[in-house]
mmCIF file of C-alpha atoms in Angstrom:
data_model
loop_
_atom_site.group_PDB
_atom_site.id
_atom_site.type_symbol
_atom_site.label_atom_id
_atom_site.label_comp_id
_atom_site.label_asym_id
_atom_site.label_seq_id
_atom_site.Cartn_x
_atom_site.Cartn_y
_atom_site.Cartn_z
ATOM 1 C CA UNK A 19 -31.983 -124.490 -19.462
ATOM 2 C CA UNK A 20 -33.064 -120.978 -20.180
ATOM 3 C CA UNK A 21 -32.192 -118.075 -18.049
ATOM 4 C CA UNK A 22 -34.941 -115.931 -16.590
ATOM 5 C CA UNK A 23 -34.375 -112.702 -14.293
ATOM 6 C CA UNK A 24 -38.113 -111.901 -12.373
ATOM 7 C CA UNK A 25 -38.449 -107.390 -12.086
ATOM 8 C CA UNK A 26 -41.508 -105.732 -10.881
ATOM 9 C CA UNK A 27 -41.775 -107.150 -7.667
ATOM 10 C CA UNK A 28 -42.556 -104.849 -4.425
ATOM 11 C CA UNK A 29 -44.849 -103.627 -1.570
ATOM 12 C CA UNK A 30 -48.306 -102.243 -1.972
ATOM 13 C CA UNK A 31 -51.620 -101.824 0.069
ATOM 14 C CA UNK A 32 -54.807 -104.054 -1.079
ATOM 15 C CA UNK A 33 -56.726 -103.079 -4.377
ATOM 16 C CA UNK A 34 -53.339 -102.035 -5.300
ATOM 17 C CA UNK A 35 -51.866 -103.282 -8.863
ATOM 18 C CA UNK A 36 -48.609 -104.252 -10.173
ATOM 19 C CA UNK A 37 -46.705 -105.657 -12.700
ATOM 20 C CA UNK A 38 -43.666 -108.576 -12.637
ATOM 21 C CA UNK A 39 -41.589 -108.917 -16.125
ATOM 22 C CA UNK A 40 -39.543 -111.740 -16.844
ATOM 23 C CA UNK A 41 -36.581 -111.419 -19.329
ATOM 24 C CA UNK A 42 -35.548 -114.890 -21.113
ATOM 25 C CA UNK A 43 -32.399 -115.657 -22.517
ATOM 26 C CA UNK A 44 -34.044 -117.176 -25.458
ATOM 27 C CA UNK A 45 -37.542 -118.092 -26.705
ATOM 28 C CA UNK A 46 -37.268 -121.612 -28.062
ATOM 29 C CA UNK A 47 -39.416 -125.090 -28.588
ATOM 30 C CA UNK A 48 -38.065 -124.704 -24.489
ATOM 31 C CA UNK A 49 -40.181 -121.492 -23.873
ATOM 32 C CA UNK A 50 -43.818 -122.273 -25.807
ATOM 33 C CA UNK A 51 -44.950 -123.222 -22.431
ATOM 34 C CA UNK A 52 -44.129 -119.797 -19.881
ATOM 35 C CA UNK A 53 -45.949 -119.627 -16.533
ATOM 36 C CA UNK A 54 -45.909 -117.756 -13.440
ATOM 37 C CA UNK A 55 -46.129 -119.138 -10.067
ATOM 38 C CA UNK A 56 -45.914 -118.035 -6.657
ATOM 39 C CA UNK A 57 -44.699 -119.404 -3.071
ATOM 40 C CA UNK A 58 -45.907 -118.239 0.135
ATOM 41 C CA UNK A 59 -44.389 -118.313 3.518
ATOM 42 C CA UNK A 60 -44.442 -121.837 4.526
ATOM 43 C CA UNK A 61 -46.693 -123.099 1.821
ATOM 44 C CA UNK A 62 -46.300 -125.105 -1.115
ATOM 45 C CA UNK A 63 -45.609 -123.229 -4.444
ATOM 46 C CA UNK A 64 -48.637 -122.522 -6.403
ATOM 47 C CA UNK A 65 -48.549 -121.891 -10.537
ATOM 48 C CA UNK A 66 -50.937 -119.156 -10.657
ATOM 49 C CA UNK A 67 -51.027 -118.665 -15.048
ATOM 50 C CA UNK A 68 -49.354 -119.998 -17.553
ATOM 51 C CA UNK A 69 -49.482 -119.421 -21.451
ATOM 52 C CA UNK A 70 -48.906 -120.448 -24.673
ATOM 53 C CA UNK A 71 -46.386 -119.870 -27.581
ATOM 54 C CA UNK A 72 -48.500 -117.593 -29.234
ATOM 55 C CA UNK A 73 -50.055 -116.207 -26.491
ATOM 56 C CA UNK A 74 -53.198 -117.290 -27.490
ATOM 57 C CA UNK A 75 -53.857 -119.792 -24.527
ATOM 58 C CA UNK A 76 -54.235 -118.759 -21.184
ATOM 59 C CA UNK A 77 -54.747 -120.602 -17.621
ATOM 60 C CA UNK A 78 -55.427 -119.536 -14.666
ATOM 61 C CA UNK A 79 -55.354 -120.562 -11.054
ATOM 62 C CA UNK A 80 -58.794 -119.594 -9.336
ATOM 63 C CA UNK A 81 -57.460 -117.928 -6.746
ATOM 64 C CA UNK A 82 -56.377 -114.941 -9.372
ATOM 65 C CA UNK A 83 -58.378 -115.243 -12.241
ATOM 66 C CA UNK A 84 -60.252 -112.141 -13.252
ATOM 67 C CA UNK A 85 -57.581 -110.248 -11.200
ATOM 68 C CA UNK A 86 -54.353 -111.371 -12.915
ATOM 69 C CA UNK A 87 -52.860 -111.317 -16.806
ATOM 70 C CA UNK A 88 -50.494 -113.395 -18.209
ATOM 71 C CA UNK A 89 -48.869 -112.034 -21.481
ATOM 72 C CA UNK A 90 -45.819 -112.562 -23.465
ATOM 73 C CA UNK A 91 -43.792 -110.688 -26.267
ATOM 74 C CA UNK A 92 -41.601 -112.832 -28.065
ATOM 75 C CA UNK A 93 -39.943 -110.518 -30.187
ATOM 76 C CA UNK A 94 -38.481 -108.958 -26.862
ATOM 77 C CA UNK A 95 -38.321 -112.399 -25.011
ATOM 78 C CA UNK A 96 -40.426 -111.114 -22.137
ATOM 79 C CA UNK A 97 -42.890 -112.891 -20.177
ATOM 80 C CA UNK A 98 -45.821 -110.218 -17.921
ATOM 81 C CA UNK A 99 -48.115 -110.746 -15.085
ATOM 82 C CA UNK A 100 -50.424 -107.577 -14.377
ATOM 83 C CA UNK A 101 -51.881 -108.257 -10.881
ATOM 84 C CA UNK A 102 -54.772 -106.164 -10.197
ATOM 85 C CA UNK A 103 -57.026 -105.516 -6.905
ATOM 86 C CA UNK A 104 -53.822 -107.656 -5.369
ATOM 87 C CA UNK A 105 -54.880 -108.984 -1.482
ATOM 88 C CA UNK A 106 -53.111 -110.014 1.214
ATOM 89 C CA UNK A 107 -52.917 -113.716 0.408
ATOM 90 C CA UNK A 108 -51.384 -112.510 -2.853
ATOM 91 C CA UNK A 109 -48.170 -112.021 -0.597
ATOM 92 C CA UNK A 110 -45.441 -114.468 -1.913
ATOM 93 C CA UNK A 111 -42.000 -114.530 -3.989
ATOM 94 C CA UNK A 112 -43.079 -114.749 -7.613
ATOM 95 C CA UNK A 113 -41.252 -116.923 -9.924
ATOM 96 C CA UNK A 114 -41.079 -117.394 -13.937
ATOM 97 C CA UNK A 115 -41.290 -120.379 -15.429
ATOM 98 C CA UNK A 116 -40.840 -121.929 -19.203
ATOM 99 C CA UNK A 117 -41.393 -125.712 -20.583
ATOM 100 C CA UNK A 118 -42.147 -126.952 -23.446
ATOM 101 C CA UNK A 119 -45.952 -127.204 -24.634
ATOM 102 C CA UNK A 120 -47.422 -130.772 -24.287
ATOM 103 C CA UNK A 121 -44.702 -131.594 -21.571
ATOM 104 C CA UNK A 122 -47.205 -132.194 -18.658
ATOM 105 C CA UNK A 123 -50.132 -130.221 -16.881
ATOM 106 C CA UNK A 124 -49.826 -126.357 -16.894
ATOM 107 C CA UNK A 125 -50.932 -126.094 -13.045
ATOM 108 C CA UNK A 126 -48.204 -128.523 -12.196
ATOM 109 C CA UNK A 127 -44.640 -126.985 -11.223
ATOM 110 C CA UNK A 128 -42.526 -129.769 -12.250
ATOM 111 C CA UNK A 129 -44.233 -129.416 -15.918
ATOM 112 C CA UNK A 130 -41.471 -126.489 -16.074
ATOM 113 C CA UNK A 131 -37.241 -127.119 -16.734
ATOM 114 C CA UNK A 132 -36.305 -123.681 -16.020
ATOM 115 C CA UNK A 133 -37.038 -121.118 -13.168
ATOM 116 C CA UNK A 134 -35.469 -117.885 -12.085
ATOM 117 C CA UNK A 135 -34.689 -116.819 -8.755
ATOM 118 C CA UNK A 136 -37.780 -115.087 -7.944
ATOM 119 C CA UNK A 137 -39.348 -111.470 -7.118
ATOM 120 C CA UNK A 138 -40.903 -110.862 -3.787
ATOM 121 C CA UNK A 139 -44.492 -109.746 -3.566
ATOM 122 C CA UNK A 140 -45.753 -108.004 -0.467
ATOM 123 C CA UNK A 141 -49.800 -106.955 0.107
ATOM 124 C CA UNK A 142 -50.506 -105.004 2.997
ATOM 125 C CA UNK A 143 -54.216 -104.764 4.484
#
């Protein structure tokens, strides 16, 4: 499995923005698929984007797209989500995920082998 170590994470008031990082141990054929997904207090866990090798495929979850930004630089092994205009349901631990491309469905959690330990998101209203 790879490693992954979640930053970014924090407190902030609605319409506020921020930004989670996610630093891999290694970008292999085990990281062309790299998501992002999200748990909430006693609900299930939600992938909210996901993304390509390249970066040049994108998904998103309804409930964040136009808000949210998946990205990736490989060189540095990093994995981004900018959340923008963030709400209250937007309150959650955030987690990094990475598969392998073709594996399964990108909105499914168990398309992914490796996860890190999560970064905690709080929106206040």
């Amino acid at each position: 499995q790879v490693q992954l170590v979640e930053s970014g994470g924090g407190s902030v008031q609605a319409g506020g923005t921020l930004r989670l990082s996610c630093a891999a141990s290694r970008f292999t054929y085990e990281t062309t698929l790299m998501a992002w997904s999200r748990q909430a207090s006693g609900k299930e866990r939600e992938v909210v984007a996901a993304i390509s090798e390249g970066g040049g495929t994108t998904f998103y979850a309804d409930s964040v797209k136009g808000r949210f930004t998946i990205s990736r630089h490989n060189v540095d092994k990093m994995l981004y989500l900018q959340m923008n205009n963030l709400k209250p349901d937007d309150t959650a631990v955030y987690y990094c995920l990475a598969g392998i491309w073709g594996s399964g469905p990108w909105f499914r959690a168990q398309t992914y082998d490796s996860s890190g330990q999560g970064t905690k998101v709080t929106v206040s209203s």
